[in-house]
PDB file of C-alpha atoms in Angstrom:
ATOM      1  CA  MET A   1     -34.198 103.899 -47.197  1.00 46.00           C
ATOM      2  CA  SER A   2     -34.062 104.256 -43.447  1.00 52.00           C
ATOM      3  CA  ARG A   3     -30.782 105.494 -42.045  1.00 57.00           C
ATOM      4  CA  TYR A   4     -31.049 102.740 -39.425  1.00 59.00           C
ATOM      5  CA  ALA A   5     -31.084  99.942 -42.017  1.00 63.00           C
ATOM      6  CA  ASP A   6     -27.500  98.921 -41.249  1.00 68.00           C
ATOM      7  CA  ILE A   7     -28.095  98.470 -37.507  1.00 72.00           C
ATOM      8  CA  PRO A   8     -28.107  94.719 -36.840  1.00 76.00           C
ATOM      9  CA  LYS A   9     -31.125  93.226 -35.133  1.00 81.00           C
ATOM     10  CA  PRO A  10     -30.325  91.798 -31.697  1.00 85.00           C
ATOM     11  CA  ILE A  11     -30.257  88.035 -31.366  1.00 92.00           C
ATOM     12  CA  ARG A  12     -33.006  86.808 -29.080  1.00 94.00           C
ATOM     13  CA  SER A  13     -32.582  84.292 -26.312  1.00 95.00           C
ATOM     14  CA  GLY A  14     -35.017  81.439 -26.191  1.00 96.00           C
ATOM     15  CA  ILE A  15     -35.927  77.834 -25.537  1.00 96.00           C
ATOM     16  CA  VAL A  16     -35.934  74.986 -28.059  1.00 96.00           C
ATOM     17  CA  VAL A  17     -37.884  71.799 -27.408  1.00 94.00           C
ATOM     18  CA  VAL A  18     -36.133  68.937 -29.194  1.00 92.00           C
ATOM     19  CA  ASP A  19     -37.086  65.364 -30.008  1.00 87.00           C
ATOM     20  CA  PRO A  20     -34.239  63.506 -28.235  1.00 81.00           C
ATOM     21  CA  ASP A  21     -34.388  60.584 -30.686  1.00 82.00           C
ATOM     22  CA  ARG A  22     -34.423  62.468 -33.989  1.00 85.00           C
ATOM     23  CA  GLY A  23     -32.792  65.693 -32.815  1.00 83.00           C
ATOM     24  CA  THR A  24     -35.406  67.763 -34.624  1.00 89.00           C
ATOM     25  CA  PRO A  25     -36.894  70.905 -33.018  1.00 92.00           C
ATOM     26  CA  GLN A  26     -40.502  70.388 -31.952  1.00 91.00           C
ATOM     27  CA  ARG A  27     -41.076  73.954 -30.787  1.00 92.00           C
ATOM     28  CA  ILE A  28     -39.023  77.137 -30.686  1.00 94.00           C
ATOM     29  CA  ILE A  29     -39.881  79.707 -27.998  1.00 94.00           C
ATOM     30  CA  VAL A  30     -38.282  83.080 -28.703  1.00 93.00           C
ATOM     31  CA  LEU A  31     -38.291  85.397 -25.693  1.00 93.00           C
ATOM     32  CA  GLN A  32     -39.923  88.682 -26.649  1.00 91.00           C
ATOM     33  CA  PHE A  33     -37.311  90.714 -24.755  1.00 92.00           C
ATOM     34  CA  ASN A  34     -33.884  89.576 -23.672  1.00 93.00           C
ATOM     35  CA  PRO A  35     -33.657  89.603 -19.842  1.00 94.00           C
ATOM     36  CA  ASP A  36     -31.681  92.526 -18.424  1.00 93.00           C
ATOM     37  CA  THR A  37     -29.822  90.332 -15.946  1.00 96.00           C
ATOM     38  CA  LEU A  38     -28.897  86.677 -15.509  1.00 95.00           C
ATOM     39  CA  GLU A  39     -28.148  84.994 -12.193  1.00 97.00           C
ATOM     40  CA  ARG A  40     -25.926  81.929 -12.499  1.00 97.00           C
ATOM     41  CA  SER A  41     -24.576  79.643  -9.797  1.00 97.00           C
ATOM     42  CA  LEU A  42     -22.085  76.798 -10.103  1.00 96.00           C
ATOM     43  CA  ALA A  43     -21.502  74.243  -7.343  1.00 95.00           C
ATOM     44  CA  PRO A  44     -18.567  71.861  -7.851  1.00 93.00           C
ATOM     45  CA  GLN A  45     -19.173  68.146  -7.395  1.00 90.00           C
ATOM     46  CA  ALA A  46     -16.302  67.455  -5.007  1.00 88.00           C
ATOM     47  CA  ALA A  47     -15.233  63.895  -4.383  1.00 85.00           C
ATOM     48  CA  GLY A  48     -15.272  62.370  -0.910  1.00 73.00           C
ATOM     49  CA  GLY A  49     -17.166  63.628   2.116  1.00 59.00           C
ATOM     50  CA  SER A  50     -18.330  67.059   3.208  1.00 56.00           C
ATOM     51  CA  GLY A  51     -14.882  67.854   4.600  1.00 46.00           C
ATOM     52  CA  ASP A  52     -13.610  68.211   1.022  1.00 45.00           C
ATOM     53  CA  ALA A  53     -15.678  71.343   0.501  1.00 48.00           C
ATOM     54  CA  GLY A  54     -12.996  73.451   2.125  1.00 48.00           C
ATOM     55  CA  GLY A  55     -14.215  73.461   5.707  1.00 48.00           C
ATOM     56  CA  GLY A  56     -11.031  71.859   7.038  1.00 50.00           C
ATOM     57  CA  GLY A  57     -12.949  69.154   8.879  1.00 50.00           C
ATOM     58  CA  SER A  58     -11.796  65.597   9.421  1.00 52.00           C
ATOM     59  CA  GLY A  59     -14.649  64.003   7.455  1.00 56.00           C
ATOM     60  CA  GLY A  60     -12.914  64.092   4.075  1.00 61.00           C
ATOM     61  CA  ASP A  61     -10.123  62.045   2.537  1.00 76.00           C
ATOM     62  CA  ARG A  62      -7.044  64.205   1.923  1.00 80.00           C
ATOM     63  CA  ASN A  63      -6.351  62.251  -1.264  1.00 83.00           C
ATOM     64  CA  GLU A  64      -9.691  63.464  -2.638  1.00 84.00           C
ATOM     65  CA  ALA A  65      -9.315  67.188  -1.903  1.00 84.00           C
ATOM     66  CA  LEU A  66      -8.566  68.143  -5.525  1.00 86.00           C
ATOM     67  CA  ARG A  67     -10.785  65.563  -7.204  1.00 89.00           C
ATOM     68  CA  LEU A  68     -14.136  66.135  -8.879  1.00 90.00           C
ATOM     69  CA  LYS A  69     -16.865  63.537  -9.388  1.00 91.00           C
ATOM     70  CA  GLY A  70     -18.241  65.293 -12.432  1.00 92.00           C
ATOM     71  CA  PRO A  71     -19.227  68.654 -13.936  1.00 95.00           C
ATOM     72  CA  ALA A  72     -20.328  71.448 -11.636  1.00 95.00           C
ATOM     73  CA  GLU A  73     -24.042  71.726 -10.941  1.00 96.00           C
ATOM     74  CA  GLU A  74     -25.086  74.896 -12.760  1.00 96.00           C
ATOM     75  CA  ASN A  75     -28.335  76.803 -12.239  1.00 97.00           C
ATOM     76  CA  TRP A  76     -29.699  79.879 -14.055  1.00 97.00           C
ATOM     77  CA  LYS A  77     -32.343  82.386 -12.988  1.00 97.00           C
ATOM     78  CA  PHE A  78     -33.761  85.339 -14.872  1.00 97.00           C
ATOM     79  CA  THR A  79     -36.916  87.375 -15.379  1.00 96.00           C
ATOM     80  CA  ALA A  80     -38.613  87.416 -18.777  1.00 95.00           C
ATOM     81  CA  GLU A  81     -41.230  89.925 -19.921  1.00 94.00           C
ATOM     82  CA  ILE A  82     -44.197  89.354 -22.248  1.00 93.00           C
ATOM     83  CA  ASP A  83     -46.283  92.292 -23.460  1.00 93.00           C
ATOM     84  CA  ALA A  84     -49.007  91.975 -26.092  1.00 90.00           C
ATOM     85  CA  THR A  85     -49.207  95.766 -26.480  1.00 84.00           C
ATOM     86  CA  ASP A  86     -45.640  95.803 -27.809  1.00 77.00           C
ATOM     87  CA  GLN A  87     -46.521  93.681 -30.840  1.00 66.00           C
ATOM     88  CA  PHE A  88     -49.503  95.359 -32.449  1.00 58.00           C
ATOM     89  CA  GLU A  89     -48.755  93.734 -35.809  1.00 62.00           C
ATOM     90  CA  VAL A  90     -49.649  90.327 -34.319  1.00 66.00           C
ATOM     91  CA  ALA A  91     -53.308  89.547 -33.672  1.00 70.00           C
ATOM     92  CA  ALA A  92     -53.817  88.544 -30.053  1.00 77.00           C
ATOM     93  CA  PRO A  93     -57.478  87.680 -29.431  1.00 87.00           C
ATOM     94  CA  ASP A  94     -56.427  85.574 -26.437  1.00 91.00           C
ATOM     95  CA  GLY A  95     -53.918  88.071 -25.088  1.00 91.00           C
ATOM     96  CA  ILE A  96     -50.705  86.350 -24.053  1.00 93.00           C
ATOM     97  CA  HIS A  97     -52.481  83.154 -22.980  1.00 95.00           C
ATOM     98  CA  PRO A  98     -50.804  81.140 -25.793  1.00 93.00           C
ATOM     99  CA  GLU A  99     -47.302  82.333 -24.862  1.00 93.00           C
ATOM    100  CA  LEU A 100     -47.874  81.567 -21.177  1.00 95.00           C
ATOM    101  CA  ALA A 101     -49.387  78.163 -21.940  1.00 95.00           C
ATOM    102  CA  THR A 102     -46.394  77.259 -24.119  1.00 94.00           C
ATOM    103  CA  LEU A 103     -44.003  77.925 -21.254  1.00 94.00           C
ATOM    104  CA  GLU A 104     -46.233  76.191 -18.701  1.00 95.00           C
ATOM    105  CA  MET A 105     -46.320  73.046 -20.833  1.00 93.00           C
ATOM    106  CA  LEU A 106     -42.571  72.748 -20.308  1.00 93.00           C
ATOM    107  CA  VAL A 107     -43.328  71.637 -16.730  1.00 92.00           C
ATOM    108  CA  HIS A 108     -46.536  69.664 -17.423  1.00 91.00           C
ATOM    109  CA  PRO A 109     -47.034  66.258 -19.024  1.00 90.00           C
ATOM    110  CA  THR A 110     -49.652  66.318 -21.753  1.00 90.00           C
ATOM    111  CA  SER A 111     -53.255  65.281 -21.135  1.00 92.00           C
ATOM    112  CA  ALA A 112     -52.708  62.317 -23.483  1.00 91.00           C
ATOM    113  CA  GLN A 113     -49.748  61.130 -21.394  1.00 88.00           C
ATOM    114  CA  LEU A 114     -51.767  61.430 -18.188  1.00 89.00           C
ATOM    115  CA  ARG A 115     -54.681  59.503 -19.721  1.00 90.00           C
ATOM    116  CA  GLU A 116     -52.312  56.758 -20.833  1.00 89.00           C
ATOM    117  CA  ALA A 117     -50.816  56.522 -17.337  1.00 86.00           C
ATOM    118  CA  SER A 118     -54.336  56.316 -15.896  1.00 88.00           C
ATOM    119  CA  ARG A 119     -55.254  53.594 -18.410  1.00 88.00           C
ATOM    120  CA  GLN A 120     -52.184  51.567 -17.413  1.00 86.00           C
ATOM    121  CA  THR A 121     -53.144  51.905 -13.763  1.00 85.00           C
ATOM    122  CA  ARG A 122     -56.675  50.628 -14.438  1.00 84.00           C
ATOM    123  CA  LYS A 123     -55.198  47.660 -16.319  1.00 85.00           C
ATOM    124  CA  GLY A 124     -53.326  46.719 -13.155  1.00 78.00           C
ATOM    125  CA  THR A 125     -49.833  47.631 -14.285  1.00 74.00           C
ATOM    126  CA  ILE A 126     -47.730  47.297 -11.152  1.00 67.00           C
ATOM    127  CA  GLU A 127     -45.080  49.879 -11.999  1.00 74.00           C
ATOM    128  CA  ILE A 128     -45.806  53.022 -13.993  1.00 72.00           C
ATOM    129  CA  SER A 129     -42.674  54.649 -15.358  1.00 78.00           C
ATOM    130  CA  PRO A 130     -42.401  58.396 -14.805  1.00 83.00           C
ATOM    131  CA  ILE A 131     -43.425  60.383 -17.855  1.00 82.00           C
ATOM    132  CA  GLU A 132     -40.431  61.468 -19.945  1.00 82.00           C
ATOM    133  CA  MET A 133     -40.524  65.047 -21.174  1.00 84.00           C
ATOM    134  CA  PRO A 134     -38.933  66.279 -24.399  1.00 86.00           C
ATOM    135  CA  LEU A 135     -35.367  67.542 -24.343  1.00 93.00           C
ATOM    136  CA  THR A 136     -35.279  71.279 -23.614  1.00 96.00           C
ATOM    137  CA  LEU A 137     -32.442  73.574 -24.689  1.00 97.00           C
ATOM    138  CA  PHE A 138     -31.828  77.123 -23.511  1.00 97.00           C
ATOM    139  CA  THR A 139     -30.029  79.394 -25.941  1.00 96.00           C
ATOM    140  CA  TRP A 140     -28.273  82.641 -25.091  1.00 96.00           C
ATOM    141  CA  GLY A 141     -26.490  83.431 -28.340  1.00 93.00           C
ATOM    142  CA  SER A 142     -24.400  80.939 -30.270  1.00 92.00           C
ATOM    143  CA  LYS A 143     -21.885  80.483 -27.431  1.00 94.00           C
ATOM    144  CA  ARG A 144     -24.427  79.283 -24.879  1.00 95.00           C
ATOM    145  CA  VAL A 145     -26.645  76.428 -26.019  1.00 95.00           C
ATOM    146  CA  MET A 146     -27.279  73.919 -23.249  1.00 96.00           C
ATOM    147  CA  PRO A 147     -29.762  71.226 -22.209  1.00 96.00           C
ATOM    148  CA  VAL A 148     -31.832  72.325 -19.233  1.00 97.00           C
ATOM    149  CA  ARG A 149     -34.711  71.341 -16.993  1.00 95.00           C
ATOM    150  CA  LEU A 150     -37.027  74.075 -15.736  1.00 95.00           C
ATOM    151  CA  THR A 151     -36.962  74.105 -11.944  1.00 95.00           C
ATOM    152  CA  GLU A 152     -39.035  77.223 -11.372  1.00 95.00           C
ATOM    153  CA  LEU A 153     -41.700  79.135 -13.278  1.00 96.00           C
ATOM    154  CA  SER A 154     -43.445  81.976 -11.482  1.00 97.00           C
ATOM    155  CA  ILE A 155     -45.852  84.223 -13.381  1.00 97.00           C
ATOM    156  CA  ASN A 156     -46.916  87.746 -12.414  1.00 97.00           C
ATOM    157  CA  GLU A 157     -49.760  88.920 -14.672  1.00 96.00           C
ATOM    158  CA  SER A 158     -50.054  92.692 -14.461  1.00 94.00           C
ATOM    159  CA  ALA A 159     -52.531  93.827 -17.140  1.00 93.00           C
ATOM    160  CA  PHE A 160     -55.660  92.385 -18.773  1.00 94.00           C
ATOM    161  CA  ASP A 161     -57.967  93.177 -21.676  1.00 92.00           C
ATOM    162  CA  VAL A 162     -61.768  93.583 -21.411  1.00 93.00           C
ATOM    163  CA  ASN A 163     -62.186  89.787 -21.607  1.00 94.00           C
ATOM    164  CA  LEU A 164     -59.709  89.282 -18.745  1.00 95.00           C
ATOM    165  CA  ASN A 165     -57.086  87.834 -21.049  1.00 94.00           C
ATOM    166  CA  PRO A 166     -53.637  88.677 -19.668  1.00 95.00           C
ATOM    167  CA  ILE A 167     -51.765  91.102 -21.908  1.00 93.00           C
ATOM    168  CA  ARG A 168     -48.674  91.750 -19.803  1.00 94.00           C
ATOM    169  CA  ALA A 169     -46.694  89.494 -17.484  1.00 96.00           C
ATOM    170  CA  SER A 170     -43.268  88.972 -16.003  1.00 96.00           C
ATOM    171  CA  LEU A 171     -41.976  85.453 -15.524  1.00 96.00           C
ATOM    172  CA  GLY A 172     -39.391  84.250 -13.046  1.00 97.00           C
ATOM    173  CA  ILE A 173     -37.640  81.324 -14.718  1.00 97.00           C
ATOM    174  CA  GLY A 174     -35.201  78.987 -12.992  1.00 97.00           C
ATOM    175  CA  MET A 175     -33.293  76.277 -14.861  1.00 97.00           C
ATOM    176  CA  LYS A 176     -30.836  73.532 -14.023  1.00 97.00           C
ATOM    177  CA  VAL A 177     -28.264  72.795 -16.705  1.00 97.00           C
ATOM    178  CA  LEU A 178     -28.366  69.057 -17.416  1.00 97.00           C
ATOM    179  CA  SER A 179     -24.872  67.561 -17.604  1.00 96.00           C
ATOM    180  CA  VAL A 180     -23.502  64.102 -18.355  1.00 95.00           C
ATOM    181  CA  SER A 181     -24.094  63.366 -14.655  1.00 94.00           C
ATOM    182  CA  ASP A 182     -27.850  63.813 -15.174  1.00 94.00           C
ATOM    183  CA  LEU A 183     -28.377  62.092 -18.537  1.00 92.00           C
ATOM    184  CA  PRO A 184     -27.710  58.525 -19.695  1.00 90.00           C
ATOM    185  CA  ALA A 185     -24.687  57.812 -21.854  1.00 87.00           C
ATOM    186  CA  GLY A 186     -25.466  58.289 -25.524  1.00 88.00           C
ATOM    187  CA  HIS A 187     -28.389  60.643 -24.865  1.00 91.00           C
ATOM    188  CA  ARG A 188     -28.499  63.553 -27.292  1.00 92.00           C
ATOM    189  CA  GLY A 189     -28.678  65.972 -24.373  1.00 93.00           C
ATOM    190  CA  ALA A 190     -25.399  64.574 -23.001  1.00 94.00           C
ATOM    191  CA  ASP A 191     -23.721  65.217 -26.359  1.00 93.00           C
ATOM    192  CA  LEU A 192     -25.074  68.766 -26.402  1.00 94.00           C
ATOM    193  CA  TYR A 193     -23.778  69.349 -22.890  1.00 96.00           C
ATOM    194  CA  LEU A 194     -20.300  68.186 -23.927  1.00 95.00           C
ATOM    195  CA  ALA A 195     -20.436  70.635 -26.850  1.00 95.00           C
ATOM    196  CA  HIS A 196     -21.441  73.391 -24.403  1.00 96.00           C
ATOM    197  CA  LEU A 197     -18.528  72.487 -22.115  1.00 96.00           C
ATOM    198  CA  ALA A 198     -16.106  72.417 -25.054  1.00 96.00           C
ATOM    199  CA  GLN A 199     -17.242  75.957 -25.929  1.00 96.00           C
ATOM    200  CA  LYS A 200     -16.378  77.047 -22.378  1.00 95.00           C
ATOM    201  CA  GLU A 201     -12.926  75.526 -22.807  1.00 95.00           C
ATOM    202  CA  ARG A 202     -12.365  77.426 -26.071  1.00 96.00           C
ATOM    203  CA  LEU A 203     -13.396  80.692 -24.432  1.00 95.00           C
ATOM    204  CA  ALA A 204     -11.153  80.019 -21.434  1.00 94.00           C
ATOM    205  CA  ARG A 205      -8.164  79.478 -23.742  1.00 94.00           C
ATOM    206  CA  ALA A 206      -8.885  82.835 -25.396  1.00 94.00           C
ATOM    207  CA  ALA A 207      -8.549  84.730 -22.085  1.00 92.00           C
ATOM    208  CA  ARG A 208      -5.294  86.580 -21.463  1.00 90.00           C
ATOM    209  CA  SER A 209      -3.088  84.820 -18.937  1.00 89.00           C
ATOM    210  CA  GLY A 210      -1.770  86.974 -16.115  1.00 88.00           C
ATOM    211  CA  ARG A 211       1.763  87.163 -14.801  1.00 86.00           C
ATOM    212  CA  LEU A 212       3.048  86.327 -11.342  1.00 86.00           C
ATOM    213  CA  ALA A 213       4.533  89.834 -11.078  1.00 84.00           C
ATOM    214  CA  GLU A 214       1.029  91.274 -11.277  1.00 84.00           C
ATOM    215  CA  LEU A 215       0.254  89.375  -8.091  1.00 84.00           C
ATOM    216  CA  GLY A 216       3.339  90.659  -6.337  1.00 85.00           C
ATOM    217  CA  LEU A 217       5.035  87.276  -6.611  1.00 85.00           C
ATOM    218  CA  GLY A 218       8.448  86.366  -7.911  1.00 76.00           C
ATOM    219  CA  ARG A 219       9.299  83.993 -10.716  1.00 68.00           C
ATOM    220  CA  GLY A 220       8.391  80.967  -8.669  1.00 67.00           C
ATOM    221  CA  LEU A 221       5.817  80.056  -6.038  1.00 68.00           C
TER     222      LEU A 221
END
């Protein structure tokens, strides 16, 4: 028995493509390596005009200064690595083409959907509805599971096999967290966002509350 048998395997981050009607996973994309860093930004949805953003201008309504129209707009960015040479036990006759194609299809409609849209156009359909993509979830451990839309996917292929199949690449991935402000009421993604927000609330309640004395203040403000 290996002396490292008791060391737990790290949980991988990844992306789950879900059927929004049935709630069943259609595809699970496990990132080969967890990114070393995550860049997150949150922009509050302040009520009123631009003066409510804290600039002190006269364009905002003073009654709206502490009001929010909805959840903050949250965006994530990170770099993911894919390396075929790090998984020798898996046959890779096409290099990492399949892994790259799987991620790229998150920002493409399928060929069947495009053909159907073209067929509707030829039939003279006046208004063609935009193609709806499957619901996409990003998972970073059990405490961060959220509906997202990919906003950026840049690919830097850095090594190739003799058939010019890519075998190593880094991917810049940008995502917008989809909130109840982005999804229709009753949509499964909206319910998942509310569960994600409730998890934030539970974590916030677990944080130690400071004391006014630590801020150099008295008992009252």
